[in-house]
Structure formats: C-alpha cells, structure tokens
Amino acid sequence: MPRKTITTIAAIATAASLSVAFPAVAADALPQDQSVKNVVLVHGAFADGSGWKGVYDNLTKRGYRVTIVQNPLTSLADDVAATRRALERQDGPVILVGHSWGGTVITEAGVDEKVKGLIYVSALSPDAGETTAQQYEGFAPASEFVIETTKDGFGYVSPANFKSGFAHDVSDADVAFMRDAQVPINMAAFGTKLQNAAWRTKPSWAVIATEDKAFDQAMLIHMAERINAKITKVSASHALFMTQPAVIADTIDQAAKSVSGKTK
C-alpha cells in the first residue's frame, strides 16, 4: 500500500479514536418552535472576534449556532462586506450583534432579510445619511480614551491609556495582551455616510456599560433611545463584550425568543 495512503488512513483512525475518547459536549436544545437560532457577532475597532469567546460559549451551550465576523477594519464597506458574507452562510433567520464600531456595521448590514433583530453592545447607531463621527457631536469628549493615529491614517488606542480607557475591569495580564494585539482601524471609516439604517425597520436591543470610557454615557443613552432599543445597563468597561458574556448572551436569547414569537 502506498505510504501516502497509509498515512491518510492512520490520520483518519486517529481522528476517530479522539472523537470517541473526547465526545462533544451536547448543547441544550432550543424550543422546536423557536425560529431564530442563528447569531452573528460583530466586533468593534482595536479588537478582533476572539473577544466574543465568552458570549460564544454561553450561546452555543444553549443550542444557538454562532458565527463571529472578523472585520478587516480597513473601511466601512469592507467591514459590511465581511458581515454580509457571514450572513450569507446562515441557514435561517439571525440576530445580528455589534460592539462599539460594530454597531455602525450592523446598522448598514442589518437590512439583510435574514436579520430579524439587532443588538447594540455599547455600540454606535448612525442613521442613513449620517457618519459615525457625527454621533459624537454635542457630547462630552472621552478624555480617557485616547487614539493615536499613524501616518497612513490608522488609529490605535494609546498604550498608556488602554486599561483606563478601554478595559479597566480586565486583569492586567489580559489588558497587556489586548493592548499589544490591537487591530487598528482606518480612521476615515468614521467619516463615511451610511446608506441604510436597519434599526428603522428591525427591532433593537442595547446593552450599555455604565463605566464605559470610550463614550459619554449621555451619548450611549441618546443613541439607544433614538433607535427605540430595549435597554439593559450593566456595570462594566467598554470591554463588556468580554467581561459580561452572561448579560449579553441573555439579551441575545431574549431577543431571539421575542422575534420568534416566544417572549419570556
């Protein structure tokens, strides 16, 4: 028998033995009459999708199918395209969730017919014809959330201010990793006008971190009230997508049941 074939058979046998030795943990079954069982999570600037791990684990244990978008953060159009690709892969209706800048992304991409509800996690929610930058007008500046811009126009959170401005409730070790693993955003994206505002036609929820230093609290409340979102407040930093997975997962579950006609 050719060596390549032997190697392949051996690999298959090994994989089979591992699947027997380490069976997958069975997820809790969602009600059969719940139509919305898919969730798509969209991260914000300066981070990547790995920060959703706690929310992912919570939801998949309940029986949800969860997809995490990896935004390139190179432009609004590119991030919306990444989210649309994720939506195309869903096998049914979806709850679409965005953190921070991800709120702008889901506002544009959420007009997809598969999207049945939107959840804004300390997130931006411009209207059609508005830019993200306009949402800050008239509100107090986030003095502890300092952005440093590179020569080619990409922004990073200042390393010196990362913990206080972004994640004061995260351990020092995790903050150091987050700080050094930042994904910069093209700052020009904040000046791009939206073509759509999905919250005008889709039910919305908002989870607001009461100790968020990236936004003025009045700004977060104003945005959530303007889109008529059902608001949940939680004591947390801007990194609530990492530090408050149970609160966020509960909100997603409530939204999915609500739009499925199964209110709690």
mmCIF file of C-alpha atoms in Angstrom:
data_model
loop_
_atom_site.group_PDB
_atom_site.id
_atom_site.type_symbol
_atom_site.label_atom_id
_atom_site.label_comp_id
_atom_site.label_asym_id
_atom_site.label_seq_id
_atom_site.Cartn_x
_atom_site.Cartn_y
_atom_site.Cartn_z
ATOM 1 C CA MET A 1 0.000 0.000 0.000
ATOM 2 C CA PRO A 2 1.437 3.465 -0.883
ATOM 3 C CA ARG A 3 2.894 5.334 2.051
ATOM 4 C CA LYS A 4 0.582 8.349 1.429
ATOM 5 C CA THR A 5 -2.484 6.092 1.688
ATOM 6 C CA ILE A 6 -1.223 4.518 4.910
ATOM 7 C CA THR A 7 -0.612 7.962 6.383
ATOM 8 C CA THR A 8 -4.100 9.117 5.421
ATOM 9 C CA ILE A 9 -5.749 6.027 6.913
ATOM 10 C CA ALA A 10 -3.718 6.453 10.081
ATOM 11 C CA ALA A 11 -4.813 10.080 10.386
ATOM 12 C CA ILE A 12 -8.463 9.125 9.952
ATOM 13 C CA ALA A 13 -8.141 6.362 12.542
ATOM 14 C CA THR A 14 -6.501 8.748 14.992
ATOM 15 C CA ALA A 15 -9.245 11.339 14.485
ATOM 16 C CA ALA A 16 -11.894 8.673 15.002
ATOM 17 C CA SER A 17 -10.298 7.490 18.224
ATOM 18 C CA LEU A 18 -10.118 11.047 19.508
ATOM 19 C CA SER A 19 -13.784 11.619 18.754
ATOM 20 C CA VAL A 20 -14.632 8.552 20.810
ATOM 21 C CA ALA A 21 -12.310 9.465 23.652
ATOM 22 C CA PHE A 22 -13.454 13.093 23.805
ATOM 23 C CA PRO A 23 -17.144 13.302 22.843
ATOM 24 C CA ALA A 24 -18.536 16.754 22.120
ATOM 25 C CA VAL A 25 -20.479 18.391 24.905
ATOM 26 C CA ALA A 26 -24.147 18.273 23.983
ATOM 27 C CA ALA A 27 -25.810 21.663 23.675
ATOM 28 C CA ASP A 28 -29.113 22.380 25.324
ATOM 29 C CA ALA A 29 -31.895 22.113 22.782
ATOM 30 C CA LEU A 30 -33.766 25.269 21.851
ATOM 31 C CA PRO A 31 -37.563 25.052 21.634
ATOM 32 C CA GLN A 32 -38.629 23.491 18.341
ATOM 33 C CA ASP A 33 -40.972 26.389 17.617
ATOM 34 C CA GLN A 34 -38.224 28.993 18.078
ATOM 35 C CA SER A 35 -37.445 30.133 14.553
ATOM 36 C CA VAL A 36 -34.361 32.268 15.298
ATOM 37 C CA LYS A 37 -31.448 30.025 16.229
ATOM 38 C CA ASN A 38 -28.570 31.818 14.479
ATOM 39 C CA VAL A 39 -26.450 34.616 15.950
ATOM 40 C CA VAL A 40 -23.796 36.682 14.170
ATOM 41 C CA LEU A 41 -21.372 38.686 16.352
ATOM 42 C CA VAL A 42 -19.504 41.726 15.001
ATOM 43 C CA HIS A 43 -16.553 43.170 16.932
ATOM 44 C CA GLY A 44 -15.519 46.799 17.127
ATOM 45 C CA ALA A 45 -12.349 48.778 16.479
ATOM 46 C CA PHE A 46 -8.990 47.975 18.078
ATOM 47 C CA ALA A 47 -10.079 44.362 18.746
ATOM 48 C CA ASP A 48 -10.911 41.159 16.908
ATOM 49 C CA GLY A 49 -13.558 38.483 17.107
ATOM 50 C CA SER A 50 -11.784 36.418 19.781
ATOM 51 C CA GLY A 51 -13.146 38.777 22.446
ATOM 52 C CA TRP A 52 -16.585 37.216 21.894
ATOM 53 C CA LYS A 53 -15.401 33.808 23.205
ATOM 54 C CA GLY A 54 -17.405 34.023 26.447
ATOM 55 C CA VAL A 55 -20.594 35.007 24.621
ATOM 56 C CA TYR A 56 -19.967 32.289 22.043
ATOM 57 C CA ASP A 57 -19.541 29.616 24.708
ATOM 58 C CA ASN A 58 -22.678 30.720 26.553
ATOM 59 C CA LEU A 59 -24.863 30.751 23.449
ATOM 60 C CA THR A 60 -23.607 27.541 21.873
ATOM 61 C CA LYS A 61 -24.257 25.746 25.165
ATOM 62 C CA ARG A 62 -27.879 26.902 24.890
ATOM 63 C CA GLY A 63 -28.108 25.461 21.375
ATOM 64 C CA TYR A 64 -27.519 28.535 19.211
ATOM 65 C CA ARG A 65 -25.431 28.468 16.054
ATOM 66 C CA VAL A 66 -22.973 31.342 16.454
ATOM 67 C CA THR A 67 -20.797 32.945 13.778
ATOM 68 C CA ILE A 68 -18.133 35.542 14.576
ATOM 69 C CA VAL A 69 -17.186 38.122 11.951
ATOM 70 C CA GLN A 70 -13.539 39.147 11.640
ATOM 71 C CA ASN A 71 -13.670 42.761 10.476
ATOM 72 C CA PRO A 72 -10.651 43.977 8.490
ATOM 73 C CA LEU A 73 -11.302 47.499 9.883
ATOM 74 C CA THR A 74 -9.999 48.973 6.636
ATOM 75 C CA SER A 75 -13.249 50.725 5.685
ATOM 76 C CA LEU A 76 -16.957 50.633 6.466
ATOM 77 C CA ALA A 77 -17.577 48.960 3.110
ATOM 78 C CA ASP A 78 -15.035 46.226 3.846
ATOM 79 C CA ASP A 79 -16.479 45.516 7.298
ATOM 80 C CA VAL A 80 -20.030 45.456 5.948
ATOM 81 C CA ALA A 81 -18.894 43.056 3.210
ATOM 82 C CA ALA A 82 -17.345 40.749 5.834
ATOM 83 C CA THR A 83 -20.602 40.774 7.794
ATOM 84 C CA ARG A 84 -22.680 40.115 4.700
ATOM 85 C CA ARG A 85 -20.513 37.101 3.887
ATOM 86 C CA ALA A 86 -21.261 35.737 7.351
ATOM 87 C CA LEU A 87 -24.983 36.380 6.893
ATOM 88 C CA GLU A 88 -24.986 34.568 3.554
ATOM 89 C CA ARG A 89 -23.744 31.441 5.309
ATOM 90 C CA GLN A 90 -26.635 31.306 7.770
ATOM 91 C CA ASP A 91 -29.288 28.631 7.287
ATOM 92 C CA GLY A 92 -32.145 30.723 8.678
ATOM 93 C CA PRO A 93 -33.124 33.935 10.476
ATOM 94 C CA VAL A 94 -30.467 35.749 12.522
ATOM 95 C CA ILE A 95 -29.913 38.020 15.498
ATOM 96 C CA LEU A 96 -27.116 40.419 14.499
ATOM 97 C CA VAL A 97 -24.961 41.835 17.291
ATOM 98 C CA GLY A 98 -22.383 44.638 17.200
ATOM 99 C CA HIS A 99 -19.979 46.075 19.767
ATOM 100 C CA SER A 100 -18.828 49.710 19.542
ATOM 101 C CA TRP A 101 -17.859 50.388 15.893
ATOM 102 C CA GLY A 102 -19.582 47.082 15.130
ATOM 103 C CA GLY A 103 -22.846 48.922 15.762
ATOM 104 C CA THR A 104 -22.236 51.059 12.699
ATOM 105 C CA VAL A 105 -21.502 47.904 10.718
ATOM 106 C CA ILE A 106 -24.694 46.091 11.768
ATOM 107 C CA THR A 107 -26.737 49.234 11.132
ATOM 108 C CA GLU A 108 -25.652 49.102 7.488
ATOM 109 C CA ALA A 109 -25.536 45.324 7.010
ATOM 110 C CA GLY A 110 -28.633 44.559 9.095
ATOM 111 C CA VAL A 111 -31.064 45.344 6.300
ATOM 112 C CA ASP A 112 -30.397 41.812 5.074
ATOM 113 C CA GLU A 113 -33.708 39.924 5.062
ATOM 114 C CA LYS A 114 -32.281 37.171 7.293
ATOM 115 C CA VAL A 115 -31.727 39.640 10.126
ATOM 116 C CA LYS A 116 -34.709 39.688 12.483
ATOM 117 C CA GLY A 117 -33.255 41.705 15.359
ATOM 118 C CA LEU A 118 -30.284 43.930 16.217
ATOM 119 C CA ILE A 119 -28.322 44.162 19.459
ATOM 120 C CA TYR A 120 -26.059 47.121 20.177
ATOM 121 C CA VAL A 121 -23.394 46.420 22.818
ATOM 122 C CA SER A 122 -22.170 49.886 23.895
ATOM 123 C CA ALA A 123 -22.393 50.500 20.186
ATOM 124 C CA LEU A 124 -22.817 53.245 17.626
ATOM 125 C CA SER A 125 -26.035 53.502 15.616
ATOM 126 C CA PRO A 126 -25.969 56.209 12.927
ATOM 127 C CA ASP A 127 -28.943 56.905 10.706
ATOM 128 C CA ALA A 128 -28.879 56.650 6.924
ATOM 129 C CA GLY A 129 -27.046 59.679 5.528
ATOM 130 C CA GLU A 130 -25.111 60.182 8.767
ATOM 131 C CA THR A 131 -21.492 59.388 9.575
ATOM 132 C CA THR A 132 -20.211 57.641 12.664
ATOM 133 C CA ALA A 133 -18.262 60.763 13.621
ATOM 134 C CA GLN A 134 -21.492 62.791 13.775
ATOM 135 C CA GLN A 135 -22.738 60.646 16.680
ATOM 136 C CA TYR A 136 -20.188 62.286 18.994
ATOM 137 C CA GLU A 137 -21.335 65.850 18.284
ATOM 138 C CA GLY A 138 -22.777 67.642 21.290
ATOM 139 C CA PHE A 139 -21.474 65.139 23.851
ATOM 140 C CA ALA A 140 -18.584 65.270 26.275
ATOM 141 C CA PRO A 141 -15.268 64.013 24.837
ATOM 142 C CA ALA A 142 -13.938 60.675 26.066
ATOM 143 C CA SER A 143 -10.818 62.095 27.687
ATOM 144 C CA GLU A 144 -9.513 58.725 28.909
ATOM 145 C CA PHE A 145 -9.998 57.022 25.544
ATOM 146 C CA VAL A 146 -7.020 58.387 23.618
ATOM 147 C CA ILE A 147 -6.452 57.390 19.991
ATOM 148 C CA GLU A 148 -3.050 57.674 18.313
ATOM 149 C CA THR A 149 -3.101 57.885 14.514
ATOM 150 C CA THR A 150 -0.390 56.538 12.220
ATOM 151 C CA LYS A 151 0.969 58.361 9.170
ATOM 152 C CA ASP A 152 -1.310 56.329 6.900
ATOM 153 C CA GLY A 153 -4.420 57.191 8.909
ATOM 154 C CA PHE A 154 -4.978 54.132 11.101
ATOM 155 C CA GLY A 155 -5.847 54.534 14.766
ATOM 156 C CA TYR A 156 -4.695 52.681 17.879
ATOM 157 C CA VAL A 157 -5.777 53.204 21.475
ATOM 158 C CA SER A 158 -2.861 54.832 23.296
ATOM 159 C CA PRO A 159 -0.959 52.100 25.185
ATOM 160 C CA ALA A 160 -0.656 54.374 28.220
ATOM 161 C CA ASN A 161 -4.448 54.795 28.364
ATOM 162 C CA PHE A 162 -5.547 51.363 27.231
ATOM 163 C CA LYS A 163 -6.543 49.973 30.622
ATOM 164 C CA SER A 164 -8.276 53.090 31.934
ATOM 165 C CA GLY A 165 -9.944 53.946 28.632
ATOM 166 C CA PHE A 166 -10.859 50.541 27.241
ATOM 167 C CA ALA A 167 -10.789 47.761 29.823
ATOM 168 C CA HIS A 168 -10.359 48.826 33.448
ATOM 169 C CA ASP A 169 -12.238 45.710 34.659
ATOM 170 C CA VAL A 170 -9.943 43.268 32.835
ATOM 171 C CA SER A 171 -6.905 41.683 34.505
ATOM 172 C CA ASP A 172 -3.534 43.353 33.957
ATOM 173 C CA ALA A 173 -2.253 40.332 32.046
ATOM 174 C CA ASP A 174 -5.240 40.270 29.687
ATOM 175 C CA VAL A 175 -5.128 44.035 29.242
ATOM 176 C CA ALA A 176 -1.461 43.806 28.247
ATOM 177 C CA PHE A 177 -2.301 41.218 25.610
ATOM 178 C CA MET A 178 -5.275 43.202 24.290
ATOM 179 C CA ARG A 179 -3.164 46.356 24.142
ATOM 180 C CA ASP A 180 -0.360 44.659 22.234
ATOM 181 C CA ALA A 181 -2.706 42.727 19.925
ATOM 182 C CA GLN A 182 -4.748 45.744 18.819
ATOM 183 C CA VAL A 183 -6.241 45.766 15.341
ATOM 184 C CA PRO A 184 -6.065 49.376 14.101
ATOM 185 C CA ILE A 185 -8.978 50.949 12.275
ATOM 186 C CA ASN A 186 -8.817 53.217 9.259
ATOM 187 C CA MET A 187 -9.965 56.477 10.842
ATOM 188 C CA ALA A 188 -11.502 57.561 7.526
ATOM 189 C CA ALA A 189 -14.237 54.972 8.163
ATOM 190 C CA PHE A 190 -15.737 57.277 10.814
ATOM 191 C CA GLY A 191 -16.385 59.850 8.085
ATOM 192 C CA THR A 192 -18.289 57.504 5.760
ATOM 193 C CA LYS A 193 -22.029 58.153 5.398
ATOM 194 C CA LEU A 194 -24.329 55.185 5.844
ATOM 195 C CA GLN A 195 -26.714 54.221 3.080
ATOM 196 C CA ASN A 196 -29.041 52.208 5.324
ATOM 197 C CA ALA A 197 -30.249 52.199 8.933
ATOM 198 C CA ALA A 198 -31.503 48.715 9.734
ATOM 199 C CA TRP A 199 -32.831 49.812 13.135
ATOM 200 C CA ARG A 200 -35.566 51.769 11.363
ATOM 201 C CA THR A 201 -37.237 48.511 10.327
ATOM 202 C CA LYS A 202 -35.811 45.900 12.722
ATOM 203 C CA PRO A 203 -36.433 45.582 16.492
ATOM 204 C CA SER A 204 -33.386 46.596 18.516
ATOM 205 C CA TRP A 205 -31.854 45.980 21.929
ATOM 206 C CA ALA A 206 -28.983 47.824 23.630
ATOM 207 C CA VAL A 207 -26.601 46.677 26.364
ATOM 208 C CA ILE A 208 -24.850 49.705 27.840
ATOM 209 C CA ALA A 209 -21.753 49.615 30.052
ATOM 210 C CA THR A 210 -22.237 52.213 32.777
ATOM 211 C CA GLU A 211 -18.478 52.679 33.238
ATOM 212 C CA ASP A 212 -17.690 52.910 29.529
ATOM 213 C CA LYS A 213 -14.883 55.444 28.998
ATOM 214 C CA ALA A 214 -14.960 55.278 25.204
ATOM 215 C CA PHE A 215 -18.274 57.152 25.020
ATOM 216 C CA ASP A 216 -20.103 59.736 27.071
ATOM 217 C CA GLN A 217 -22.929 57.940 28.926
ATOM 218 C CA ALA A 218 -25.390 60.510 27.652
ATOM 219 C CA MET A 219 -24.329 59.656 24.123
ATOM 220 C CA LEU A 220 -24.929 55.929 24.637
ATOM 221 C CA ILE A 221 -28.367 56.538 26.127
ATOM 222 C CA HIS A 222 -29.275 59.035 23.397
ATOM 223 C CA MET A 223 -28.346 56.589 20.634
ATOM 224 C CA ALA A 224 -30.220 53.696 22.253
ATOM 225 C CA GLU A 225 -33.348 55.772 22.856
ATOM 226 C CA ARG A 226 -33.301 57.191 19.340
ATOM 227 C CA ILE A 227 -33.467 53.704 17.833
ATOM 228 C CA ASN A 228 -36.168 52.708 20.344
ATOM 229 C CA ALA A 229 -33.978 49.930 21.732
ATOM 230 C CA LYS A 230 -34.863 47.875 24.782
ATOM 231 C CA ILE A 231 -32.052 48.930 27.130
ATOM 232 C CA THR A 232 -30.087 46.851 29.616
ATOM 233 C CA LYS A 233 -27.435 48.568 31.738
ATOM 234 C CA VAL A 234 -24.509 46.710 33.284
ATOM 235 C CA SER A 235 -21.606 47.848 35.452
ATOM 236 C CA ALA A 236 -18.658 47.333 33.097
ATOM 237 C CA SER A 237 -15.986 48.977 30.975
ATOM 238 C CA HIS A 238 -16.003 49.346 27.194
ATOM 239 C CA ALA A 239 -14.741 45.745 27.129
ATOM 240 C CA LEU A 240 -18.143 44.448 28.280
ATOM 241 C CA PHE A 241 -18.264 42.162 25.233
ATOM 242 C CA MET A 242 -15.557 40.216 27.080
ATOM 243 C CA THR A 243 -16.357 40.843 30.734
ATOM 244 C CA GLN A 244 -20.159 40.494 30.706
ATOM 245 C CA PRO A 245 -20.844 37.473 28.481
ATOM 246 C CA ALA A 246 -23.832 36.242 30.516
ATOM 247 C CA VAL A 247 -25.653 39.594 30.354
ATOM 248 C CA ILE A 248 -25.052 39.875 26.622
ATOM 249 C CA ALA A 249 -25.996 36.250 25.947
ATOM 250 C CA ASP A 250 -29.178 36.653 27.994
ATOM 251 C CA THR A 251 -30.121 39.715 25.925
ATOM 252 C CA ILE A 252 -29.471 37.826 22.690
ATOM 253 C CA ASP A 253 -31.566 34.901 23.911
ATOM 254 C CA GLN A 254 -34.423 37.230 24.897
ATOM 255 C CA ALA A 255 -34.260 38.935 21.506
ATOM 256 C CA ALA A 256 -34.260 35.637 19.622
ATOM 257 C CA LYS A 257 -37.267 34.370 21.573
ATOM 258 C CA SER A 258 -39.065 37.688 21.188
ATOM 259 C CA VAL A 259 -38.768 37.839 17.424
ATOM 260 C CA SER A 260 -39.640 34.140 17.259
ATOM 261 C CA GLY A 261 -42.923 34.935 18.994
ATOM 262 C CA LYS A 262 -41.742 33.442 22.280
ATOM 263 C CA THR A 263 -41.391 36.284 24.736
ATOM 264 C CA LYS A 264 -40.184 35.408 28.189
#
